[in-house]
Amino acid sequence: MRLPRGAGLGRLAAGALRSSQQHVCVSGRAAASMAEEAKKLAAYAAVDNHVQNNQVVGVGSGSTIVYAVDRLAERVRQEKLNIVCVPTSFQARQLILQHGLTLSDLDRHPELDVAIDGADEVDAELTLIKGGGGCLTQEKIVAGCAKHFIVIADYRKDSKALGQQWKKGVPIEVIPMAYVPISRTIAKRFGGEANLRMAVSKAGPVVTDNSNFILDWKFEHAQNWKEVNTAIKMIPGVVETGLFVRMAERAYFGMEDGSVQFRDAPIN
Ligand code: 5RP
């Protein structure tokens, strides 16, 4: 099923999806499993609508992407598709290998047909906060190499303005030796506070796949995200920000009622 592209919001009834997801019933489900089901619905819709034979596909990171890789592997098996996958993280690489999919990289495939990835928050214009899982730099590189960048999320990520749903701030990957001056500069110039992300099952900070640190910038108010993204990237030692501005083409949201909504980026 291919969907027309255009600005605005669309809705796919559960029945409009492929047969493998038609028996979805969300009534009475606990919130956590409802969110998991919503992730799956969004992921399946994205893979079904945007992946075709002989494509190079960017594979995002996080928990929602797991469902997308499940579906991708299912389609590759059932439809005998020839698909090459480029990962955005160690986790994505593992997922690709575990599912028996063809692993590649940007050296061999610098141009991707489509990249599919999750997000922490998606605003009305499809500006994203990403990096809850700490993989934002490789995610942004891969998305930037793709002709189409498609976001998959559950209903909790859908937002009018950044910060309304996601309260953990904007992740910023930084060179370790510079995290204190970068944190101070961000707070001074843009307000709020940028805190070093600490590991949970390890003493000390989270260390990214690129051996860097993450600052989570808790901003105080809405900003011009394009300008702020550019300004933060200019601070020496900043590797990348989790602000994805004008990159996503479409976002799919799995909803609580078992349907899938999609929203397209505004046409500039
Ligand atoms: C990782 C990411 C993830 O895509 C984002 O955190 C969403 O994750 P999940 O699908 O688990 O909600 O940006 O760096």
XYZ file of N, CA and C and ligand atoms in Angstrom:
818
model
N 0.848 -1.195 0.000
C 0.000 0.000 0.000
C 0.885 1.247 0.000
N 0.807 2.060 -1.022
C 1.554 3.307 -1.069
C 0.576 4.433 -0.797
N 0.989 5.392 -0.014
C 0.087 6.476 0.319
C 0.521 7.741 -0.386
N -0.438 8.598 -0.773
C -0.078 9.866 -1.385
C 0.608 10.754 -0.366
N 1.499 11.602 -0.833
C 2.187 12.488 0.078
C 1.571 13.873 -0.011
N 1.475 14.542 1.100
C 0.974 15.903 1.117
C 0.952 16.386 2.538
N 0.943 17.711 2.714
C 0.962 18.248 4.069
C -0.305 17.828 4.788
N -0.206 17.680 6.101
C -1.390 17.410 6.883
C -1.393 16.051 7.520
N -2.538 15.713 8.047
C -2.670 14.524 8.868
C -3.546 13.516 8.148
N -3.187 12.270 8.211
C -4.010 11.227 7.636
C -4.277 10.160 8.664
N -5.254 9.338 8.388
C -5.594 8.295 9.340
C -5.792 6.995 8.586
N -5.178 5.945 9.050
C -5.378 4.629 8.470
C -6.135 3.809 9.497
N -7.303 3.325 9.129
C -8.011 2.439 10.045
C -7.206 1.163 10.175
N -7.364 0.485 11.312
C -6.629 -0.763 11.501
C -6.902 -1.713 10.345
N -8.109 -1.689 9.803
C -8.477 -2.581 8.714
C -7.772 -2.282 7.403
N -7.201 -1.067 7.301
C -6.510 -0.704 6.073
C -5.102 -1.256 6.038
N -4.647 -1.807 7.141
C -3.300 -2.326 7.198
C -3.266 -3.751 6.687
N -2.044 -4.271 6.529
C -1.904 -5.612 5.981
C -2.527 -6.652 6.905
N -2.803 -7.822 6.350
C -3.558 -8.833 7.075
C -2.906 -9.243 8.380
N -1.579 -9.221 8.462
C -0.909 -9.685 9.667
C -1.194 -8.794 10.858
N -1.773 -7.639 10.664
C -2.043 -6.767 11.797
C -3.520 -6.419 11.910
N -4.348 -7.227 11.286
C -5.744 -6.857 11.261
C -6.498 -7.226 12.528
N -5.962 -8.136 13.295
C -6.737 -8.593 14.434
C -6.358 -7.841 15.696
N -6.252 -6.519 15.555
C -5.814 -5.698 16.676
C -7.019 -5.215 17.468
N -6.999 -5.473 18.749
C -8.064 -4.987 19.613
C -7.407 -4.349 20.813
N -7.637 -3.074 21.029
C -6.908 -2.384 22.092
C -7.759 -2.143 23.340
N -9.056 -2.442 23.272
C -9.902 -2.114 24.403
C -9.481 -2.885 25.640
N -9.451 -2.197 26.762
C -9.143 -2.851 28.023
C -7.684 -3.215 28.206
N -6.852 -2.816 27.333
C -5.430 -3.179 27.434
C -4.729 -2.240 28.394
N -3.786 -2.766 29.140
C -3.021 -1.907 30.045
C -2.240 -0.888 29.237
N -1.975 0.255 29.841
C -1.342 1.357 29.104
C -0.024 0.946 28.463
N 0.775 0.187 29.187
C 2.091 -0.179 28.647
C 1.956 -1.047 27.407
N 1.085 -2.040 27.471
C 0.975 -2.919 26.315
C 0.249 -2.207 25.183
N -0.592 -1.229 25.530
C -1.256 -0.437 24.492
C -0.206 0.376 23.731
N 0.745 0.916 24.463
C 1.813 1.690 23.814
C 2.665 0.775 22.936
N 2.929 -0.436 23.421
C 3.716 -1.376 22.607
C 2.977 -1.716 21.323
N 1.681 -1.947 21.445
C 0.880 -2.253 20.260
C 0.891 -1.073 19.289
N 0.841 0.125 19.857
C 0.851 1.337 19.014
C 2.181 1.469 18.266
N 3.271 1.140 18.949
C 4.586 1.180 18.289
C 4.589 0.226 17.099
N 4.050 -0.958 17.349
C 4.040 -1.992 16.312
C 3.211 -1.554 15.106
N 2.050 -0.962 15.370
C 1.189 -0.501 14.277
C 1.901 0.532 13.412
N 2.544 1.489 14.066
C 3.250 2.537 13.320
C 4.397 1.933 12.511
N 5.136 1.041 13.148
C 6.300 0.441 12.494
C 5.874 -0.379 11.273
N 4.834 -1.182 11.436
C 4.366 -2.013 10.323
C 3.869 -1.139 9.173
N 3.140 -0.079 9.513
C 2.616 0.802 8.453
C 3.772 1.426 7.670
N 4.808 1.854 8.372
C 5.945 2.494 7.687
C 6.654 1.503 6.769
N 6.902 0.310 7.273
C 7.609 -0.684 6.449
C 6.740 -1.086 5.254
N 5.447 -1.255 5.494
C 4.569 -1.681 4.397
C 4.411 -0.597 3.330
N 4.439 0.649 3.743
C 4.177 1.741 2.793
C 5.423 2.299 2.130
N 6.578 2.068 2.716
C 7.764 2.779 2.216
C 8.924 1.878 1.800
N 8.820 0.589 1.994
C 9.916 -0.297 1.598
C 9.494 -1.120 0.386
N 10.356 -1.100 -0.614
C 10.107 -1.875 -1.834
C 11.341 -2.705 -2.168
N 11.151 -3.604 -3.111
C 12.251 -4.479 -3.526
C 13.453 -3.660 -4.038
N 14.637 -4.208 -3.823
C 15.901 -3.611 -4.310
C 16.219 -2.258 -3.677
N 15.830 -2.075 -2.434
C 16.111 -0.800 -1.772
C 17.190 -0.935 -0.705
N 17.817 0.204 -0.445
C 18.732 0.328 0.687
C 17.962 1.062 1.783
N 17.879 0.431 2.960
C 17.016 0.936 4.031
C 17.847 1.275 5.265
N 17.683 2.478 5.778
C 18.328 2.878 7.025
C 17.498 2.376 8.198
N 18.158 1.738 9.137
C 17.458 1.148 10.291
C 17.793 1.960 11.530
N 16.775 2.578 12.119
C 16.942 3.414 13.304
C 17.194 2.613 14.568
N 17.096 3.319 15.697
C 17.407 2.706 16.991
C 16.257 2.963 17.972
N 16.242 2.151 19.022
C 15.206 2.327 20.041
C 14.310 1.104 20.129
N 13.170 1.276 20.810
C 12.280 0.130 20.998
C 11.256 0.010 19.871
N 10.867 1.120 19.261
C 9.861 1.049 18.186
C 10.448 0.404 16.934
N 11.711 0.663 16.697
C 12.335 0.142 15.472
C 12.403 -1.395 15.484
N 12.365 -1.971 16.668
C 12.407 -3.440 16.763
C 11.240 -4.031 15.955
N 10.062 -3.400 16.069
C 8.896 -3.900 15.332
C 9.078 -3.712 13.820
N 9.732 -2.606 13.454
C 9.961 -2.360 12.026
C 10.895 -3.425 11.447
N 11.908 -3.787 12.203
C 12.844 -4.813 11.699
C 12.147 -6.175 11.653
N 11.299 -6.450 12.630
C 10.500 -7.694 12.590
C 9.711 -7.763 11.284
N 9.029 -6.666 10.991
C 8.174 -6.642 9.802
C 9.000 -6.696 8.513
N 10.130 -5.985 8.536
C 11.010 -5.988 7.366
C 11.490 -7.410 7.074
N 11.915 -8.096 8.123
C 12.409 -9.468 7.952
C 11.287 -10.380 7.453
N 10.084 -10.148 7.982
C 8.932 -10.948 7.555
C 8.667 -10.738 6.055
N 8.703 -9.479 5.641
C 8.439 -9.184 4.223
C 9.560 -9.715 3.325
N 10.789 -9.587 3.786
C 11.916 -10.098 2.990
C 11.731 -11.593 2.763
N 11.323 -12.300 3.823
C 11.106 -13.754 3.729
C 9.935 -14.070 2.808
N 8.796 -13.450 3.109
C 7.563 -13.806 2.395
C 7.580 -13.364 0.938
N 8.129 -12.161 0.685
C 8.060 -11.593 -0.669
C 9.380 -11.734 -1.427
N 10.332 -12.403 -0.756
C 11.666 -12.605 -1.358
C 12.275 -11.278 -1.834
N 12.227 -10.295 -0.945
C 12.747 -8.969 -1.294
C 14.264 -8.955 -1.191
N 14.851 -8.143 -2.033
C 16.292 -7.915 -1.979
C 16.506 -6.547 -1.314
N 16.816 -6.582 -0.003
C 16.930 -5.350 0.789
C 18.301 -5.314 1.466
N 18.909 -4.136 1.436
C 20.188 -3.932 2.133
C 19.929 -2.945 3.278
N 20.457 -3.247 4.456
C 20.171 -2.410 5.626
C 21.420 -1.692 6.130
N 21.268 -0.411 6.423
C 22.352 0.384 7.006
C 21.934 0.758 8.437
N 22.703 0.354 9.429
C 22.304 0.605 10.830
C 22.666 2.004 11.307
N 21.971 2.436 12.372
C 22.242 3.743 12.970
C 22.894 3.614 14.351
N 23.221 2.385 14.737
C 23.768 2.165 16.079
C 24.242 0.717 16.202
N 24.901 0.425 17.301
C 25.261 -0.953 17.621
C 23.987 -1.792 17.718
N 22.971 -1.222 18.392
C 21.707 -1.961 18.562
C 21.089 -2.310 17.212
N 21.060 -1.323 16.301
C 20.464 -1.561 14.987
C 21.242 -2.631 14.226
N 22.559 -2.579 14.348
C 23.402 -3.574 13.684
C 23.055 -4.978 14.189
N 22.906 -5.080 15.510
C 22.541 -6.376 16.099
C 21.182 -6.851 15.601
N 20.241 -5.933 15.537
C 18.894 -6.299 15.072
C 18.938 -6.828 13.637
N 19.703 -6.135 12.807
C 19.814 -6.536 11.390
C 20.407 -7.949 11.300
N 21.468 -8.163 12.058
C 22.123 -9.481 12.020
C 21.221 -10.568 12.595
N 20.586 -10.269 13.743
C 19.725 -11.282 14.379
C 18.573 -11.705 13.471
N 18.112 -10.781 12.626
C 16.990 -11.095 11.736
C 17.456 -11.654 10.390
N 18.739 -11.861 10.250
C 19.257 -12.446 9.007
C 19.156 -11.507 7.818
N 19.086 -10.205 8.090
C 18.995 -9.231 6.993
C 20.400 -8.874 6.508
N 20.480 -8.285 5.337
C 21.787 -7.949 4.751
C 22.303 -6.643 5.340
N 23.463 -6.741 5.981
C 24.053 -5.580 6.653
C 24.982 -4.846 5.699
N 24.859 -3.524 5.681
C 25.806 -2.731 4.900
C 26.224 -1.505 5.716
N 26.854 -0.547 5.042
C 27.294 0.669 5.730
C 27.319 1.807 4.712
N 27.668 2.989 5.192
C 27.640 4.161 4.305
C 28.810 4.171 3.330
N 29.865 3.396 3.618
C 30.960 3.289 2.642
C 30.452 2.625 1.362
N 29.701 1.542 1.577
C 29.222 0.787 0.410
C 27.913 1.360 -0.145
N 27.111 1.924 0.734
C 25.816 2.477 0.311
C 25.640 3.879 0.902
N 26.312 4.869 0.330
C 26.212 6.239 0.858
C 24.869 6.914 0.573
N 24.092 6.309 -0.322
C 22.770 6.868 -0.625
C 21.714 5.827 -0.311
N 20.786 6.185 0.559
C 19.745 5.242 0.967
C 18.426 5.627 0.315
N 17.596 4.615 0.063
C 16.268 4.915 -0.476
C 15.362 5.471 0.599
N 15.423 4.859 1.756
C 14.549 5.287 2.855
C 15.238 4.978 4.183
N 15.024 5.837 5.168
C 15.455 5.531 6.538
C 14.210 5.586 7.412
N 14.092 4.605 8.292
C 12.948 4.541 9.217
C 13.512 4.579 10.627
N 12.948 5.441 11.475
C 13.491 5.572 12.829
C 12.405 6.055 13.786
N 12.618 5.811 15.058
C 11.715 6.298 16.089
C 12.040 7.741 16.442
N 11.305 8.273 17.416
C 11.569 9.638 17.900
C 11.067 9.733 19.333
N 11.599 10.689 20.052
C 11.127 10.926 21.413
C 9.944 11.884 21.418
N 9.941 12.800 20.465
C 8.817 13.729 20.332
C 8.779 14.239 18.896
N 7.556 14.448 18.399
C 7.352 14.922 17.028
C 6.402 16.110 17.097
N 6.842 17.281 16.641
C 5.933 18.437 16.749
C 5.076 18.568 15.495
N 4.276 19.628 15.462
C 3.293 19.796 14.381
C 3.967 19.865 13.012
N 5.194 20.370 12.964
C 5.889 20.514 11.672
C 6.862 19.371 11.387
N 6.799 18.352 12.228
C 7.703 17.197 12.116
C 9.149 17.531 12.490
N 9.313 18.543 13.337
C 10.602 18.719 13.991
C 10.648 17.682 15.104
N 11.795 17.038 15.239
C 11.897 15.915 16.176
C 12.889 16.185 17.285
N 12.619 15.588 18.446
C 13.673 15.364 19.433
C 13.999 13.887 19.350
N 15.288 13.599 19.155
C 15.757 12.221 19.137
C 17.002 12.106 20.012
N 17.297 10.865 20.369
C 18.501 10.651 21.167
C 18.224 10.162 22.567
N 16.930 9.823 22.826
C 16.613 9.228 24.123
C 17.459 7.987 24.366
N 17.769 7.292 23.283
C 18.611 6.096 23.379
C 20.079 6.382 23.130
N 20.417 7.646 22.950
C 21.821 8.052 22.843
C 22.456 7.833 21.481
N 21.637 7.558 20.450
C 22.206 7.194 19.139
C 22.025 8.304 18.099
N 21.794 9.513 18.566
C 21.351 10.588 17.674
C 22.317 10.918 16.547
N 23.617 10.822 16.781
C 24.560 11.249 15.744
C 24.495 10.332 14.524
N 24.600 9.043 14.756
C 24.532 8.118 13.621
C 23.137 8.126 13.001
N 22.124 8.329 13.857
C 20.755 8.406 13.320
C 20.619 9.591 12.369
N 21.198 10.730 12.762
C 21.063 11.918 11.904
C 21.880 11.753 10.621
N 23.033 11.132 10.714
C 23.855 10.913 9.515
C 23.096 10.028 8.522
N 22.565 8.926 9.034
C 21.865 7.982 8.140
C 20.602 8.633 7.563
N 19.850 9.330 8.403
C 18.634 10.006 7.900
C 18.997 11.028 6.823
N 20.122 11.710 7.035
C 20.556 12.721 6.070
C 20.987 12.132 4.736
N 21.317 10.848 4.729
C 21.740 10.173 3.486
C 20.572 9.516 2.764
N 19.380 9.614 3.356
C 18.219 8.903 2.786
C 17.350 9.841 1.947
N 16.809 9.292 0.877
C 15.895 10.087 0.043
C 14.616 10.393 0.809
N 14.200 9.451 1.637
C 12.980 9.633 2.430
C 13.280 9.234 3.868
N 12.919 10.098 4.800
C 13.124 9.790 6.215
C 11.746 9.703 6.887
N 11.431 8.505 7.349
C 10.103 8.205 7.888
C 10.213 7.908 9.386
N 9.340 8.542 10.157
C 9.374 8.403 11.620
C 8.236 7.499 12.078
N 8.534 6.685 13.074
C 7.507 5.800 13.636
C 7.445 6.031 15.142
N 6.226 6.141 15.658
C 6.085 6.474 17.082
C 4.715 6.048 17.583
N 4.589 5.935 18.889
C 3.263 5.738 19.458
C 2.666 7.101 19.799
N 1.386 7.077 20.147
C 0.602 8.307 20.363
C 1.198 9.240 21.417
N 2.039 8.712 22.315
C 2.591 9.567 23.385
C 3.636 10.537 22.866
N 4.138 10.303 21.672
C 5.207 11.151 21.112
C 4.662 12.309 20.276
N 3.367 12.247 19.989
C 2.750 13.248 19.114
C 2.506 14.529 19.909
N 3.016 15.638 19.376
C 3.014 16.878 20.148
C 2.760 18.067 19.239
N 2.173 19.117 19.805
C 2.036 20.360 19.014
C 3.371 21.085 18.987
N 4.018 21.149 20.147
C 5.289 21.877 20.260
C 6.255 21.065 21.106
N 7.525 21.089 20.734
C 8.522 20.307 21.474
C 8.532 20.695 22.955
N 8.624 19.706 23.790
C 8.641 19.945 25.235
C 7.304 19.680 25.889
N 6.243 19.593 25.079
C 4.925 19.340 25.674
C 4.786 17.897 26.150
N 5.381 16.981 25.413
C 5.262 15.559 25.770
C 6.555 15.014 26.370
N 7.664 15.378 25.767
C 8.964 14.822 26.168
C 9.622 15.780 27.150
N 9.825 15.307 28.379
C 10.281 16.205 29.444
C 11.763 16.034 29.766
N 12.447 15.169 29.041
C 13.849 14.895 29.393
C 14.842 15.792 28.648
N 14.338 16.688 27.822
C 15.218 17.641 27.154
C 15.763 17.148 25.830
N 16.575 18.013 25.210
C 17.179 17.695 23.914
C 18.547 17.057 24.148
N 18.738 15.822 23.703
C 20.057 15.193 23.839
C 21.070 15.853 22.904
N 22.256 16.053 23.422
C 23.338 16.649 22.630
C 24.589 15.810 22.856
N 25.141 15.268 21.782
C 26.353 14.454 21.921
C 27.571 15.372 21.890
N 28.458 15.177 22.862
C 29.612 16.085 22.992
C 30.901 15.292 23.202
N 32.007 15.930 22.817
C 33.323 15.367 23.102
C 33.529 15.429 24.629
N 33.912 14.311 25.261
C 33.953 14.258 26.735
C 34.696 15.420 27.400
N 35.871 15.803 26.905
C 36.645 16.846 27.600
C 35.945 18.205 27.609
N 34.924 18.359 26.761
C 34.293 19.675 26.616
C 32.918 19.758 27.271
N 32.501 18.726 28.004
C 31.095 18.728 28.429
C 30.752 19.849 29.404
N 31.697 20.244 30.257
C 31.389 21.315 31.218
C 31.261 22.668 30.505
N 32.263 23.087 29.718
C 32.065 24.370 29.024
C 30.867 24.387 28.083
N 30.584 23.271 27.423
C 29.414 23.257 26.521
C 28.132 23.423 27.330
N 28.056 22.714 28.449
C 26.865 22.802 29.300
C 26.641 24.239 29.773
N 27.725 24.900 30.182
C 27.616 26.285 30.663
C 27.210 27.233 29.531
N 27.787 27.032 28.371
C 27.476 27.910 27.222
C 26.009 27.781 26.827
N 25.527 26.550 26.799
C 24.123 26.337 26.399
C 23.182 27.012 27.398
N 23.452 26.811 28.697
C 22.580 27.400 29.720
C 22.596 28.937 29.619
N 23.785 29.494 29.406
C 23.918 30.953 29.356
C 23.219 31.536 28.116
N 23.395 30.857 26.991
C 22.869 31.443 25.747
C 21.415 31.112 25.462
N 20.998 29.931 25.906
C 19.643 29.504 25.515
C 18.718 29.229 26.704
N 19.244 29.378 27.915
C 18.418 29.141 29.112
C 18.334 27.671 29.466
N 17.678 27.397 30.574
C 17.517 26.018 31.031
C 18.828 25.459 31.549
N 18.924 24.140 31.579
C 20.178 23.508 32.008
C 20.473 22.268 31.177
N 21.757 22.028 30.965
C 22.194 20.878 30.152
C 23.008 19.964 31.057
N 22.398 18.838 31.390
C 23.014 17.936 32.369
C 23.628 16.705 31.719
N 24.751 16.299 32.268
C 25.427 15.098 31.787
C 24.540 13.887 32.061
N 24.293 13.094 31.029
C 23.462 11.894 31.226
C 24.282 10.813 31.917
N 23.749 10.325 33.027
C 24.462 9.305 33.792
C 23.948 7.915 33.430
N 24.837 6.944 33.450
C 24.455 5.570 33.134
C 23.631 4.985 34.278
N 22.892 3.944 33.974
C 22.060 3.299 34.999
C 22.730 2.030 35.519
N 23.250 1.218 34.632
C 23.879 -0.033 35.077
C 25.392 0.059 35.008
N 25.901 1.230 35.178
C 27.345 1.479 35.127
C 27.595 2.735 35.950
N 28.713 2.778 36.639
C 29.070 4.010 37.336
C 29.527 5.038 36.316
N 29.149 6.290 36.530
C 29.605 7.354 35.633
C 28.652 7.625 34.494
N 29.122 8.382 33.494
C 28.231 8.843 32.430
C 27.929 7.777 31.385
N 26.837 8.025 30.656
C 26.562 7.240 29.447
C 27.655 7.561 28.431
N 28.199 6.516 27.808
C 29.188 6.699 26.738
C 28.538 6.203 25.447
N 28.515 7.053 24.440
C 27.790 6.712 23.206
C 28.561 5.688 22.362
N 27.924 5.229 21.297
C 28.576 4.313 20.350
C 29.807 4.953 19.721
N 29.883 6.279 19.812
C 31.033 7.002 19.236
C 32.028 7.419 20.321
N 31.865 6.854 21.520
C 32.747 7.130 22.664
C 32.657 8.572 23.177
N 31.496 9.159 23.018
C 31.282 10.521 23.521
C 30.303 10.534 24.684
N 30.047 11.744 25.235
C 29.058 11.923 26.300
C 27.777 12.531 25.721
N 26.721 12.456 26.523
C 25.446 13.078 26.149
C 25.072 14.118 27.210
N 24.731 15.310 26.759
C 24.100 16.302 27.626
C 22.617 16.311 27.297
N 21.773 16.336 28.324
C 20.337 16.494 28.081
C 19.963 17.921 28.440
N 19.636 18.686 27.412
C 19.343 20.107 27.608
C 17.859 20.301 27.875
N 17.552 20.649 29.140
C 16.153 20.924 29.521
C 15.893 22.404 29.259
N 15.321 22.662 28.117
C 15.049 24.056 27.740
C 13.817 24.566 28.475
N 13.749 25.905 28.599
C 12.665 26.492 29.404
C 11.450 26.870 28.572
N 11.697 27.182 27.307
C 10.571 27.645 26.476
C 10.841 27.283 25.012
N 9.792 27.363 24.213
C 9.928 27.050 22.780
C 10.919 28.008 22.123
N 11.617 27.518 21.136
C 12.648 28.316 20.486
C 12.481 28.169 18.970
N 13.259 28.940 18.246
C 13.371 28.709 16.804
C 14.357 27.546 16.661
N 13.823 26.348 16.459
C 14.659 25.141 16.565
C 15.716 25.064 15.474
N 15.422 25.632 14.321
C 16.426 25.608 13.242
C 17.635 26.453 13.663
N 17.357 27.637 14.181
C 18.454 28.530 14.583
C 19.220 27.961 15.781
N 18.465 27.454 16.745
C 19.110 26.914 17.949
C 19.972 25.707 17.604
N 19.459 24.863 16.731
C 20.226 23.687 16.314
C 21.551 24.109 15.685
N 21.479 25.073 14.787
C 22.698 25.550 14.114
C 23.651 26.182 15.128
N 23.111 26.988 16.027
C 23.965 27.687 17.002
C 24.643 26.696 17.949
N 23.907 25.696 18.399
C 24.513 24.716 19.321
C 25.594 23.924 18.596
N 25.328 23.600 17.345
C 26.334 22.828 16.589
C 27.630 23.609 16.389
N 27.545 24.923 16.469
C 28.747 25.748 16.288
C 29.613 25.809 17.551
N 29.113 25.345 18.676
C 29.905 25.386 19.916
C 31.007 24.318 19.814
N 32.259 24.694 19.989
C 33.338 23.698 19.873
C 33.136 22.524 20.831
N 33.244 21.337 20.291
C 33.073 20.133 21.108
C 31.713 19.485 20.950
N 30.766 20.216 20.376
C 29.451 19.600 20.114
C 29.585 18.723 18.879
N 29.182 17.484 19.024
C 29.240 16.553 17.887
C 27.943 16.640 17.082
N 26.816 16.564 17.771
C 25.522 16.604 17.082
C 24.420 16.873 18.099
N 23.317 17.411 17.612
C 22.169 17.615 18.507
C 21.055 16.639 18.136
N 20.186 16.413 19.084
C 19.022 15.548 18.845
C 17.845 16.304 18.273
N 18.092 17.519 17.775
C 17.038 18.275 17.079
C 17.107 17.924 15.602
N 16.084 17.317 15.093
C 16.012 16.959 13.675
C 15.029 17.927 13.017
N 15.582 18.924 12.362
C 14.748 19.993 11.806
C 14.647 19.819 10.295
N 13.425 19.790 9.805
C 13.147 19.646 8.362
C 13.853 18.440 7.755
N 13.852 17.366 8.459
C 14.451 16.133 7.924
C 13.380 15.089 7.640
N 12.424 14.967 8.550
C 11.416 13.910 8.405
C 10.392 14.293 7.355
N 10.009 13.308 6.575
C 9.017 13.532 5.523
C 7.615 13.162 6.017
N 7.565 12.104 6.769
C 6.266 11.640 7.280
C 6.476 10.955 8.629
N 5.506 11.135 9.521
C 5.536 10.410 10.797
C 4.268 9.576 10.914
N 4.452 8.327 11.315
C 3.320 7.442 11.598
C 3.170 7.335 13.103
N 1.938 7.478 13.578
C 1.651 7.333 15.006
C 0.668 6.183 15.195
N 1.075 5.193 15.953
C 0.118 4.169 16.360
C -0.747 4.777 17.452
N -2.072 4.605 17.332
C -2.995 5.255 18.255
C -3.570 4.270 19.270
N -4.165 4.832 20.317
C -4.714 3.988 21.384
C -5.876 3.127 20.891
N -6.580 3.605 19.845
C -7.757 2.862 19.376
C -7.402 1.800 18.324
N -6.107 1.593 18.082
C -5.708 0.556 17.138
C -5.564 1.054 15.714
N -5.791 2.332 15.510
C -5.589 2.894 14.169
C -4.176 3.481 14.067
N -3.834 3.883 12.854
C -2.553 4.552 12.627
C -2.830 5.907 11.979
N -2.238 6.949 12.537
C -2.332 8.262 11.907
C -0.987 8.589 11.292
N -1.011 9.363 10.246
C 0.262 9.841 9.727
C 0.203 11.344 9.511
N 1.340 11.980 9.637
C 1.433 13.423 9.410
C 2.619 13.693 8.509
N 2.416 14.522 7.501
C 3.483 14.883 6.576
C 4.077 16.236 6.951
N 5.333 16.406 6.601
C 5.989 17.685 6.833
C 5.321 18.751 5.976
N 5.307 19.987 6.461
C 4.743 21.060 5.633
C 5.527 21.191 4.330
N 4.842 21.519 3.264
C 5.528 21.710 1.983
C 6.096 23.126 1.966
N 7.408 23.237 1.793
C 8.032 24.575 1.854
C 7.894 25.310 0.528
C 17.553 6.700 20.023
C 16.374 7.397 19.463
C 15.099 6.642 19.439
O 14.659 6.544 18.139
C 14.103 7.397 20.294
O 14.650 7.520 21.585
C 12.766 6.666 20.355
O 12.962 5.451 21.016
P 11.751 4.466 21.322
O 11.312 3.899 20.017
O 12.338 3.444 22.249
O 10.668 5.276 21.996
O 16.415 8.525 19.034
O 18.663 7.541 20.020
